[in-house]
Amino acid sequence: MGQQSISTPWWRDRVVYQVYPRSFQDSNGDGIGDLPGIRTRLDYLDALGVGLIWLSPVFASPMHDNGYDISDYRAVAPEFGTLSDLDGLIADARKRDIGVLLDLVVNHTSDEHQWFRSARSGRDAPFRDFYIWRDPAPDGGLPNGVRSTFGGPAWTLDPETGQYYFHQFSPQQPDLNWANPALRSEIYAMMNWWLDRGIAGFRMDVIDLIGKDPDTGITANGPNLHPYLQEMHRQTLAGRDVVTVGETWSATPDTGLLYSGADRNELSMVFQFEHVTAQWHPEYGKWQPRPFDLIALKQAFNRWQEALAEDGWNALFWGNHDLPRAVSKYGDDGEYRVESAKMLATVLHLMKGTPFIYQGEELGMTNTRFDAIGKFRDIETHNMYREHVAAGLSPDAFLAGANENGRDTSRTPMHWDASETAGFTTATPWIGVNANAAEINAQAARADTGSVWWHYRQLIGLRREHPIIVEGCYSPLLAEDPQIFAYERRHDGSRLVVIANFTGEQVTRTLPAECRIAGRSLSSNYAPVVSFGSTIDLAPYEVQAVLED
Ligand code: GLC
Ligand code: CA
């Protein structure tokens, strides 16, 4: 697919679009998005210009965690369609030169996977060692104090065999035992089976957890993580021209290069979350949001840009299916929705790395807010509600946090048109549609060249035209400024300077020499400018990008 060279892999001038299948397009009127629905929207993605699709899991699953609990790696969930629908989607996408990345969830399976059904059938069962079992502590209690990400202990007692099994997410998501070579070869065989079907690569779910050591409490970034990734590469990816992105909440600028360094033979890039967690409460995490801190945000991006400047590669994103809507989190989803959504897009897409768009972000979709816990669908939100309310947090305070940072904020149906169910379904959708779909939708956005959609389309196109966007080296500018995000890119004698106002106020500054530039406008969300001189006046959420070549 596309051009290949040692220095620049084929996928680097492409933008990735994440499809959350459950909420993208329903085709058969059951209120749940599906593969035939996605196929009917490929022209939309093609018109936007995306070069790769990351498909959140579509495998067979009881859907306790919306597909991140897989019961059969080689089958498609019936509510999403059939294997032939998936093959058809991959083929249809390929005709448009769009590659499909599947979501590889191999830290754990569903407890309904046949491996786990077998494993729990007896201590000597053939697949027992595919999972992690420990005897109760001498007092009969938990083997140790490791906690699950979704609340409660990471150990659940299996009464039949009298041992606990380990799960970093819900009890319905038992962790796989990567220390077992037989498990690892099953995983690699499965990966090869999918790669042979013509996918463009994988997004790898919580891949930094596979090297865990449950006995010492090490979950992320365990001692065997990188040996496993290198083995996986040798057994599956080596010799194939594919792209991989690992989800690694634990990655830091110090460990980033271990995953994506050229001589490492592990992954193409990883999602790091330092810009996300920098906005969380130190003690209560995302459920108790704190005021936006631009300096912390910039430091996170700048450190990663620096760490992967010469080697390795960044994955760039504002949102995904686990995170709030970008414009609600980092911009203004009211008065300056359009301006701030465009500003965020420009700042992200002109950094060095691969930009990822979460479905609906290109429309400037906003957080969906629910007024009662019963309207949320997400397992994590429900578990955490019980845990936090039991610990004394008021239900209203929890709902406020869930509406700001919870996972359902961004999982509601895609807005295709102004109809009651936003063109997503003819039935009752599995989760409520955002009330602003009548105003914010694809049909309206495509009809208005001043929309957020057209701005994304332009940015995606620029990337294919200007090597400086893909390859230029990055330097932060105005790093200490609490209101402005600015940086410079340099490549082959050209310079690009991006200056963005992250606030809803007018901002005026005297610019240091390194910010000044004269050339042409590459991207802006107000009247374009062609130079930056000694002072600058920025309107609310204004962004300007000037290229000198
Ligand atoms: C990842 C997924 C998330 C899922 C979790 C467990 O973080 O993005 O949606 O719940 O892994 O698989
Ligand atoms: Ca459906």
Coordinates of C-alpha atoms and ligand atoms in Angstrom, one line a residue:
M1 CA 0.0 0.0 0.0
G2 CA 1.6 3.3 -1.1
Q3 CA 5.2 4.3 -1.3
Q4 CA 7.9 2.6 0.8
S5 CA 11.3 3.8 1.8
I6 CA 13.6 3.1 4.7
S7 CA 13.5 6.6 6.0
T8 CA 9.8 7.3 5.6
P9 CA 7.3 4.4 6.0
W10 CA 4.3 4.5 3.8
W11 CA 1.9 5.4 6.6
R12 CA 3.6 8.5 7.9
D13 CA 1.8 11.0 5.7
R14 CA -1.6 9.4 6.6
V15 CA -4.1 10.3 9.3
V16 CA -5.8 7.6 11.3
Y17 CA -9.6 7.7 12.0
Q18 CA -11.0 5.7 15.0
V19 CA -14.3 4.0 14.4
Y20 CA -16.2 2.9 17.5
P21 CA -18.4 0.3 15.7
R22 CA -21.2 0.3 18.2
S23 CA -21.9 4.0 17.7
F24 CA -20.9 4.7 14.1
Q25 CA -23.8 3.5 11.8
D26 CA -26.6 1.0 12.3
S27 CA -27.7 -0.7 9.2
N28 CA -30.4 -3.2 10.3
G29 CA -32.4 -1.2 12.8
D30 CA -31.4 -2.8 16.0
G31 CA -30.0 0.4 17.5
I32 CA -26.4 -0.9 17.4
G33 CA -23.8 0.2 14.9
D34 CA -22.4 -2.6 12.7
L35 CA -20.0 -3.5 9.9
P36 CA -22.4 -3.1 7.0
G37 CA -23.1 0.3 8.4
I38 CA -19.5 1.3 8.4
R39 CA -19.1 0.1 4.8
T40 CA -21.8 2.5 3.8
R41 CA -19.8 5.3 5.3
L42 CA -16.5 4.6 3.6
D43 CA -17.1 7.3 1.1
Y44 CA -17.5 9.8 3.9
L45 CA -14.1 8.8 5.3
D46 CA -12.6 8.9 1.9
A47 CA -13.9 12.4 1.3
L48 CA -12.4 13.5 4.6
G49 CA -9.1 12.1 3.4
V50 CA -8.3 9.5 6.1
G51 CA -5.6 6.9 5.2
L52 CA -6.2 4.4 7.9
I53 CA -9.1 3.3 10.1
W54 CA -8.6 1.9 13.6
L55 CA -11.6 -0.3 14.2
S56 CA -12.4 -0.8 17.9
P57 CA -13.0 -4.5 18.6
V58 CA -15.6 -6.3 16.5
F59 CA -14.8 -9.8 17.7
A60 CA -17.3 -12.1 19.3
S61 CA -17.9 -10.9 22.8
P62 CA -20.5 -10.8 25.6
M63 CA -19.9 -7.0 25.5
H64 CA -19.4 -6.4 29.2
D65 CA -16.8 -3.9 28.1
N66 CA -18.1 -3.2 24.6
G67 CA -16.0 -5.7 22.9
Y68 CA -12.8 -5.3 24.9
D69 CA -13.7 -8.7 26.4
I70 CA -13.2 -11.1 23.5
S71 CA -14.7 -14.6 23.5
D72 CA -13.5 -15.7 20.1
Y73 CA -10.6 -13.9 18.4
R74 CA -11.5 -15.4 15.0
A75 CA -15.2 -14.6 14.9
V76 CA -17.1 -11.4 14.5
A77 CA -19.8 -10.4 17.1
P78 CA -23.2 -11.3 15.5
E79 CA -24.5 -7.8 16.4
F80 CA -21.7 -6.3 14.3
G81 CA -22.1 -8.7 11.3
T82 CA -20.1 -11.6 9.9
L83 CA -16.6 -12.4 9.0
S84 CA -17.5 -11.8 5.4
D85 CA -18.8 -8.4 6.3
L86 CA -15.4 -7.6 7.9
D87 CA -13.5 -9.0 4.9
G88 CA -15.8 -6.9 2.7
L89 CA -15.1 -3.8 4.7
I90 CA -11.3 -4.4 4.5
A91 CA -11.6 -4.9 0.7
D92 CA -13.8 -1.8 0.2
A93 CA -11.5 0.3 2.3
R94 CA -8.5 -1.0 0.3
K95 CA -10.2 0.1 -2.9
R96 CA -10.1 3.6 -1.5
D97 CA -6.5 3.2 -0.4
I98 CA -7.6 3.1 3.2
G99 CA -6.0 0.5 5.5
V100 CA -7.8 -1.1 8.4
L101 CA -6.2 -1.6 11.8
L102 CA -7.8 -4.1 14.1
D103 CA -7.9 -3.7 17.8
L104 CA -5.8 -6.5 19.4
V105 CA -7.0 -7.1 22.9
V106 CA -4.5 -9.7 24.2
N107 CA -3.8 -8.7 27.8
H108 CA -7.1 -10.5 28.7
T109 CA -10.0 -12.3 27.1
S110 CA -13.6 -12.6 28.1
D111 CA -14.4 -15.2 30.8
E112 CA -16.6 -16.7 28.1
H113 CA -13.6 -17.5 25.8
Q114 CA -13.2 -21.3 25.4
W115 CA -9.7 -21.0 26.9
F116 CA -11.1 -19.7 30.1
R117 CA -14.1 -22.1 30.2
S118 CA -11.6 -24.9 29.9
A119 CA -9.1 -23.3 32.4
R120 CA -11.7 -23.0 35.1
S121 CA -12.9 -26.6 34.7
G122 CA -10.1 -28.0 36.9
R123 CA -6.7 -27.4 38.2
D124 CA -5.2 -29.8 35.6
A125 CA -7.3 -28.5 32.7
P126 CA -5.3 -28.1 29.5
F127 CA -5.8 -24.3 29.3
R128 CA -5.4 -23.7 33.1
D129 CA -2.0 -22.0 32.5
F130 CA -3.3 -19.7 29.9
Y131 CA -4.5 -17.6 32.8
I132 CA -3.1 -16.6 36.2
W133 CA -4.2 -18.6 39.2
R134 CA -3.1 -18.3 42.8
D135 CA -4.1 -20.0 46.1
P136 CA -5.9 -17.9 48.7
A137 CA -3.7 -16.3 51.3
P138 CA -3.2 -18.3 54.5
D139 CA -6.3 -16.6 56.0
G140 CA -8.3 -17.6 53.0
G141 CA -8.4 -14.1 51.6
L142 CA -7.0 -12.4 48.4
P143 CA -3.5 -13.5 47.3
N144 CA -2.4 -9.8 47.5
G145 CA -3.8 -6.3 47.4
V146 CA -3.6 -5.5 43.6
R147 CA -6.6 -3.5 42.5
S148 CA -8.6 -3.7 39.3
T149 CA -8.8 -0.6 37.0
F150 CA -12.5 -0.9 37.0
G151 CA -12.7 -1.0 40.8
G152 CA -12.5 -3.8 43.4
P153 CA -9.7 -6.3 43.8
A154 CA -7.8 -7.7 40.8
W155 CA -8.5 -11.2 42.1
T156 CA -11.7 -13.2 42.0
L157 CA -12.2 -16.6 43.6
D158 CA -13.3 -19.4 41.4
P159 CA -15.2 -21.6 43.8
E160 CA -15.0 -24.7 41.7
T161 CA -11.3 -25.0 41.9
G162 CA -10.6 -23.0 45.0
Q163 CA -8.1 -20.6 43.5
Y164 CA -8.2 -16.9 42.6
Y165 CA -7.7 -15.7 39.0
F166 CA -6.1 -12.4 38.1
H167 CA -7.9 -9.6 36.2
Q168 CA -6.8 -6.0 35.8
F169 CA -10.2 -5.0 34.5
S170 CA -13.6 -6.6 35.3
P171 CA -13.9 -10.2 36.7
Q172 CA -15.4 -11.0 33.2
Q173 CA -11.9 -10.0 31.7
P174 CA -9.4 -12.6 33.1
D175 CA -5.8 -11.7 32.4
L176 CA -3.9 -13.9 30.0
N177 CA -0.7 -15.5 31.3
W178 CA 2.0 -14.2 29.0
A179 CA 4.6 -16.1 30.9
N180 CA 3.3 -19.3 29.2
P181 CA 4.9 -19.8 25.8
A182 CA 2.0 -21.9 24.6
L183 CA -0.3 -18.9 25.1
R184 CA 2.1 -16.6 23.3
S185 CA 2.2 -18.9 20.2
E186 CA -1.6 -19.1 20.1
I187 CA -1.7 -15.3 20.1
Y188 CA 0.9 -15.0 17.3
A189 CA -0.9 -17.5 15.2
M190 CA -4.1 -15.6 15.6
M191 CA -2.3 -12.3 14.7
N192 CA -0.8 -13.9 11.5
W193 CA -4.3 -15.2 10.6
W194 CA -5.6 -11.6 10.6
L195 CA -2.5 -10.2 8.9
D196 CA -2.9 -12.7 6.1
R197 CA -6.5 -11.5 5.6
G198 CA -5.1 -8.1 4.5
I199 CA -5.4 -5.8 7.4
A200 CA -2.9 -2.9 7.6
G201 CA -1.9 -3.6 11.2
F202 CA -3.1 -3.4 14.8
R203 CA -3.9 -1.0 17.6
M204 CA -2.8 -3.0 20.7
D205 CA -5.0 -2.6 23.7
V206 CA -3.2 -1.9 27.1
I207 CA -0.1 -3.7 25.6
D208 CA 2.1 -2.3 28.4
L209 CA 0.4 -4.7 30.8
I210 CA 1.3 -8.0 29.2
G211 CA 4.7 -8.2 31.0
K212 CA 3.0 -8.1 34.4
D213 CA 4.2 -9.8 37.6
P214 CA 1.0 -10.2 39.7
D215 CA 2.9 -11.5 42.7
T216 CA 5.0 -8.4 43.1
G217 CA 2.2 -6.2 42.1
I218 CA 3.9 -5.0 38.9
T219 CA 1.2 -4.5 36.3
A220 CA 2.4 -2.0 33.8
N221 CA 5.8 -2.0 32.2
G222 CA 6.8 -5.3 33.7
P223 CA 10.2 -7.0 33.3
N224 CA 9.2 -9.1 30.4
L225 CA 7.2 -6.5 28.4
H226 CA 9.9 -5.7 25.9
P227 CA 11.1 -9.2 25.4
Y228 CA 7.5 -10.2 24.6
L229 CA 7.0 -7.4 22.2
Q230 CA 10.2 -8.3 20.4
E231 CA 9.2 -11.9 20.2
M232 CA 5.8 -10.8 18.9
H233 CA 7.5 -8.8 16.2
R234 CA 9.7 -11.7 15.1
Q235 CA 6.8 -14.1 15.0
T236 CA 4.2 -11.8 13.3
L237 CA 5.2 -8.4 12.1
A238 CA 8.7 -8.9 10.8
G239 CA 8.8 -8.8 7.0
R240 CA 5.3 -7.3 6.8
D241 CA 4.8 -3.7 5.9
V242 CA 2.2 -2.9 8.5
V243 CA 1.6 -0.3 11.2
T244 CA 1.2 -0.9 14.9
V245 CA 0.2 1.5 17.7
G246 CA 0.3 0.3 21.3
E247 CA -1.9 1.7 24.0
T248 CA 0.6 2.4 26.9
W249 CA -0.8 4.4 29.8
S250 CA 2.5 3.9 31.6
A251 CA 4.8 5.1 28.9
T252 CA 7.0 8.1 29.7
P253 CA 9.5 10.0 27.6
D254 CA 12.2 7.8 29.2
T255 CA 10.6 4.6 28.1
G256 CA 9.0 5.8 24.8
L257 CA 11.9 4.9 22.6
L258 CA 11.9 1.3 23.9
Y259 CA 8.7 0.7 21.9
S260 CA 9.3 2.6 18.7
G261 CA 13.0 3.0 18.3
A262 CA 14.2 1.9 14.9
D263 CA 16.5 -0.8 16.2
R264 CA 14.0 -2.1 18.7
N265 CA 11.8 -4.1 16.4
E266 CA 8.7 -3.7 18.5
L267 CA 5.9 -1.2 17.5
S268 CA 5.5 1.7 15.0
M269 CA 4.4 4.0 17.8
V270 CA 2.5 4.2 21.1
F271 CA -0.3 6.2 22.6
Q272 CA 1.1 8.0 25.7
F273 CA -1.3 9.7 28.1
E274 CA 0.8 12.3 29.9
H275 CA -1.1 15.2 28.4
V276 CA -4.4 13.5 29.5
T277 CA -3.5 12.6 33.1
A278 CA -1.8 16.0 33.7
Q279 CA -5.4 17.3 33.8
W280 CA -6.5 14.7 36.4
H281 CA -6.8 15.1 40.2
P282 CA -3.7 13.7 41.9
E283 CA -5.8 11.6 44.3
Y284 CA -9.3 11.1 42.8
G285 CA -8.1 10.8 39.2
K286 CA -10.5 11.7 36.4
W287 CA -13.7 11.6 38.5
Q288 CA -12.7 14.9 40.2
P289 CA -11.5 17.1 37.4
R290 CA -9.4 20.0 38.0
P291 CA -9.0 23.3 36.1
F292 CA -7.3 23.1 32.8
D293 CA -3.5 23.6 33.0
L294 CA -2.0 24.6 29.6
I295 CA 1.6 24.6 30.9
A296 CA 1.3 21.0 32.0
L297 CA -0.3 20.0 28.7
K298 CA 2.5 21.7 26.7
Q299 CA 5.2 20.1 28.9
A300 CA 3.8 16.7 28.2
F301 CA 3.8 17.2 24.4
N302 CA 7.1 19.0 24.3
R303 CA 8.9 16.3 26.3
W304 CA 7.6 13.6 24.0
Q305 CA 8.5 15.6 20.9
E306 CA 12.0 16.0 22.2
A307 CA 12.4 12.3 23.4
L308 CA 11.4 11.0 19.9
A309 CA 13.0 13.7 17.9
E310 CA 15.8 11.6 16.3
D311 CA 14.3 8.1 16.5
G312 CA 10.9 6.6 17.3
W313 CA 7.6 8.1 16.4
N314 CA 4.7 9.9 18.2
A315 CA 1.0 9.0 18.1
L316 CA -0.9 12.2 18.5
F317 CA -4.5 12.4 19.8
W318 CA -6.9 14.4 21.8
G319 CA -9.6 11.9 22.3
N320 CA -10.8 8.3 21.9
H321 CA -13.5 6.1 23.2
D322 CA -12.1 6.2 26.7
L323 CA -11.8 10.0 26.9
P324 CA -14.0 13.0 26.8
R325 CA -14.6 14.9 23.5
A326 CA -11.6 17.1 22.6
V327 CA -13.5 20.3 22.3
S328 CA -15.2 19.8 25.6
K329 CA -12.0 19.0 27.4
Y330 CA -9.5 21.3 25.9
G331 CA -11.5 23.9 24.1
D332 CA -14.9 25.6 24.6
D333 CA -17.9 23.5 23.6
G334 CA -20.2 26.6 23.8
E335 CA -19.6 30.0 22.3
Y336 CA -16.3 29.2 20.6
R337 CA -17.0 25.5 19.7
V338 CA -16.1 25.9 16.1
E339 CA -13.0 28.1 16.6
S340 CA -11.6 26.0 19.4
A341 CA -12.2 22.7 17.7
K342 CA -10.3 24.0 14.7
M343 CA -7.5 25.4 16.8
L344 CA -7.1 22.0 18.6
A345 CA -7.0 20.2 15.3
T346 CA -4.3 22.5 13.8
V347 CA -2.1 22.3 16.9
L348 CA -2.3 18.5 17.0
H349 CA -2.0 17.8 13.2
L350 CA 1.0 20.1 12.7
M351 CA 3.1 18.5 15.5
K352 CA 5.5 15.7 14.6
G353 CA 3.8 12.3 14.7
T354 CA 0.7 10.5 13.4
P355 CA -2.6 12.3 14.2
F356 CA -5.5 10.1 15.3
I357 CA -9.1 11.4 14.9
Y358 CA -11.8 9.9 17.1
Q359 CA -15.2 9.6 15.2
G360 CA -17.2 12.8 15.4
E361 CA -14.2 14.9 16.4
E362 CA -14.1 16.2 12.8
L363 CA -17.5 17.6 13.4
G364 CA -16.6 19.2 16.7
M365 CA -18.9 16.9 18.5
T366 CA -19.2 17.7 22.2
N367 CA -19.5 15.6 25.4
T368 CA -22.9 14.0 25.9
R369 CA -24.1 14.7 29.4
F370 CA -26.5 12.4 31.2
D371 CA -28.6 13.5 34.2
A372 CA -28.9 10.0 35.9
I373 CA -26.6 7.1 36.5
G374 CA -29.1 4.8 34.8
K375 CA -28.5 6.5 31.4
F376 CA -24.8 5.6 31.4
R377 CA -23.9 2.3 29.8
D378 CA -20.2 2.0 30.6
I379 CA -19.0 -0.7 33.0
E380 CA -16.3 1.5 34.5
T381 CA -18.7 4.4 35.1
H382 CA -21.2 2.1 36.9
N383 CA -18.5 0.4 39.0
M384 CA -16.8 3.6 40.0
Y385 CA -20.2 5.2 40.9
R386 CA -20.8 2.4 43.4
E387 CA -17.3 2.6 44.8
H388 CA -17.1 6.4 45.1
V389 CA -20.6 6.9 46.4
A390 CA -20.0 4.2 49.0
A391 CA -16.9 6.1 50.0
G392 CA -18.9 9.2 50.6
L393 CA -18.9 11.2 47.3
S394 CA -22.3 12.6 46.6
P395 CA -24.0 11.1 43.5
D396 CA -24.3 14.5 42.0
A397 CA -20.6 15.1 42.3
F398 CA -19.8 11.8 40.7
L399 CA -22.2 12.5 37.8
A400 CA -20.5 15.8 37.2
G401 CA -17.2 14.0 37.0
A402 CA -18.6 11.3 34.8
N403 CA -20.1 13.9 32.4
E404 CA -16.8 15.7 32.2
N405 CA -14.3 12.8 32.0
G406 CA -16.2 9.5 31.9
R407 CA -16.1 7.2 28.9
D408 CA -19.7 7.6 27.8
T409 CA -19.2 11.3 27.1
S410 CA -17.8 10.3 23.7
R411 CA -19.4 6.9 23.0
T412 CA -22.8 8.2 21.9
P413 CA -23.9 7.8 18.3
M414 CA -22.2 9.6 15.5
H415 CA -24.2 12.5 14.1
W416 CA -24.9 12.0 10.4
D417 CA -27.9 14.3 10.0
A418 CA -30.5 16.4 11.9
S419 CA -33.1 13.7 12.3
E420 CA -34.1 12.5 15.8
T421 CA -31.6 9.7 16.0
A422 CA -29.0 11.6 14.0
G423 CA -29.1 9.3 11.0
F424 CA -27.4 6.6 13.2
T425 CA -30.4 4.3 13.5
T426 CA -34.1 3.9 12.8
A427 CA -34.6 2.3 16.2
T428 CA -33.8 3.3 19.7
P429 CA -30.1 3.6 20.0
W430 CA -28.2 1.5 22.6
I431 CA -27.2 4.8 24.3
G432 CA -28.8 8.2 24.1
V433 CA -28.0 10.6 21.2
N434 CA -26.5 13.9 22.1
A435 CA -29.3 16.6 22.1
N436 CA -27.2 18.9 19.9
A437 CA -27.2 16.5 16.9
A438 CA -29.7 18.7 15.1
E439 CA -27.1 21.5 15.0
I440 CA -23.8 19.5 14.9
N441 CA -23.9 16.8 12.2
A442 CA -22.1 15.6 9.1
Q443 CA -24.7 16.7 6.6
A444 CA -24.6 20.3 7.9
A445 CA -20.9 20.4 8.3
R446 CA -20.2 19.2 4.7
A447 CA -22.5 21.9 3.4
D448 CA -20.6 24.6 5.1
T449 CA -17.0 25.2 4.0
G450 CA -16.4 27.2 7.2
S451 CA -17.1 24.1 9.3
V452 CA -14.8 22.0 11.6
W453 CA -15.1 19.2 9.0
W454 CA -13.6 21.2 6.2
H455 CA -10.8 22.3 8.5
Y456 CA -9.9 18.7 9.3
R457 CA -10.1 17.8 5.6
Q458 CA -7.7 20.6 4.8
L459 CA -5.2 19.6 7.5
I460 CA -5.3 15.9 6.4
G461 CA -4.6 17.0 2.8
L462 CA -1.8 19.4 3.8
R463 CA 0.0 16.5 5.4
R464 CA 0.3 14.7 2.1
E465 CA 1.6 17.9 0.4
H466 CA 4.2 19.2 2.8
P467 CA 7.0 17.0 4.0
I468 CA 7.8 19.5 6.7
I469 CA 4.6 18.4 8.5
V470 CA 5.6 14.8 8.5
E471 CA 9.4 15.1 8.9
G472 CA 10.3 18.6 10.1
C473 CA 12.0 18.8 13.5
Y474 CA 10.0 20.3 16.3
S475 CA 11.0 23.1 18.8
P476 CA 8.7 24.5 21.4
L477 CA 8.1 28.3 21.5
L478 CA 6.7 30.4 24.3
A479 CA 7.0 27.3 26.5
E480 CA 6.2 29.2 29.7
D481 CA 3.2 31.1 28.3
P482 CA 0.1 30.0 30.2
Q483 CA -2.3 30.9 27.4
I484 CA -0.5 30.3 24.2
F485 CA 0.7 27.0 22.6
A486 CA 3.3 27.7 20.0
Y487 CA 6.0 25.7 18.2
E488 CA 8.3 25.7 15.2
R489 CA 9.0 23.0 12.6
R490 CA 12.0 23.0 10.4
H491 CA 12.8 20.9 7.3
D492 CA 15.1 21.3 4.3
G493 CA 15.4 25.1 4.6
S494 CA 11.7 25.7 5.3
R495 CA 10.1 26.8 8.6
L496 CA 6.7 26.5 9.9
V497 CA 5.5 28.4 13.0
V498 CA 2.2 27.6 14.7
I499 CA 0.8 30.0 17.3
A500 CA -2.5 29.2 19.1
N501 CA -4.5 30.9 21.8
F502 CA -5.9 28.3 24.2
T503 CA -8.3 30.7 25.9
G504 CA -11.6 32.4 25.2
E505 CA -9.9 35.8 25.7
Q506 CA -8.1 38.2 23.4
V507 CA -4.4 37.7 24.0
T508 CA -1.7 40.2 23.0
R509 CA 2.0 39.4 23.2
T510 CA 5.4 40.8 22.2
L511 CA 7.0 38.0 20.2
P512 CA 10.6 37.0 20.6
A513 CA 12.7 36.7 17.5
E514 CA 12.4 33.0 17.1
C515 CA 8.6 33.3 16.7
R516 CA 8.9 35.8 13.8
I517 CA 8.3 34.6 10.3
A518 CA 7.1 35.8 6.9
G519 CA 5.7 33.5 4.2
R520 CA 2.3 32.1 3.6
S521 CA -0.6 30.9 5.6
L522 CA -0.9 27.1 6.0
S523 CA -3.9 26.9 8.4
S524 CA -6.0 29.3 10.4
N525 CA -9.4 29.6 12.0
Y526 CA -9.8 33.3 11.5
A527 CA -8.6 35.6 8.7
P528 CA -5.3 33.9 7.6
V529 CA -2.1 35.8 8.3
V530 CA 1.1 35.4 6.3
S531 CA 3.6 36.6 8.9
F532 CA 4.3 37.0 12.6
G533 CA 6.1 40.3 13.5
S534 CA 7.2 41.7 16.8
T535 CA 3.7 41.6 18.4
I536 CA 0.7 39.4 18.0
D537 CA -3.0 39.9 18.8
L538 CA -4.9 36.7 19.0
A539 CA -8.7 36.5 19.1
P540 CA -10.4 33.8 21.3
Y541 CA -9.0 30.3 20.4
E542 CA -7.3 31.8 17.3
V543 CA -4.6 29.7 15.6
Q544 CA -2.3 30.7 12.8
A545 CA 0.2 28.6 11.1
V546 CA 2.7 30.3 8.8
L547 CA 5.1 28.6 6.4
E548 CA 8.3 30.1 5.0
D549 CA 9.8 28.1 2.2
Ligands
GLC1 C1 -8.3 -0.1 26.9 C2 -9.5 0.2 26.1 C3 -10.6 0.3 27.0 C4 -10.8 -1.0 27.7 C5 -9.6 -1.5 28.4 C6 -9.6 -2.9 28.8 O1 -7.9 0.9 27.8 O2 -9.3 1.3 25.3 O3 -11.8 0.7 26.4 O4 -11.9 -0.9 28.6 O5 -8.4 -1.3 27.6 O6 -9.6 -3.7 27.6
CA2 CA -27.1 -2.9 13.8

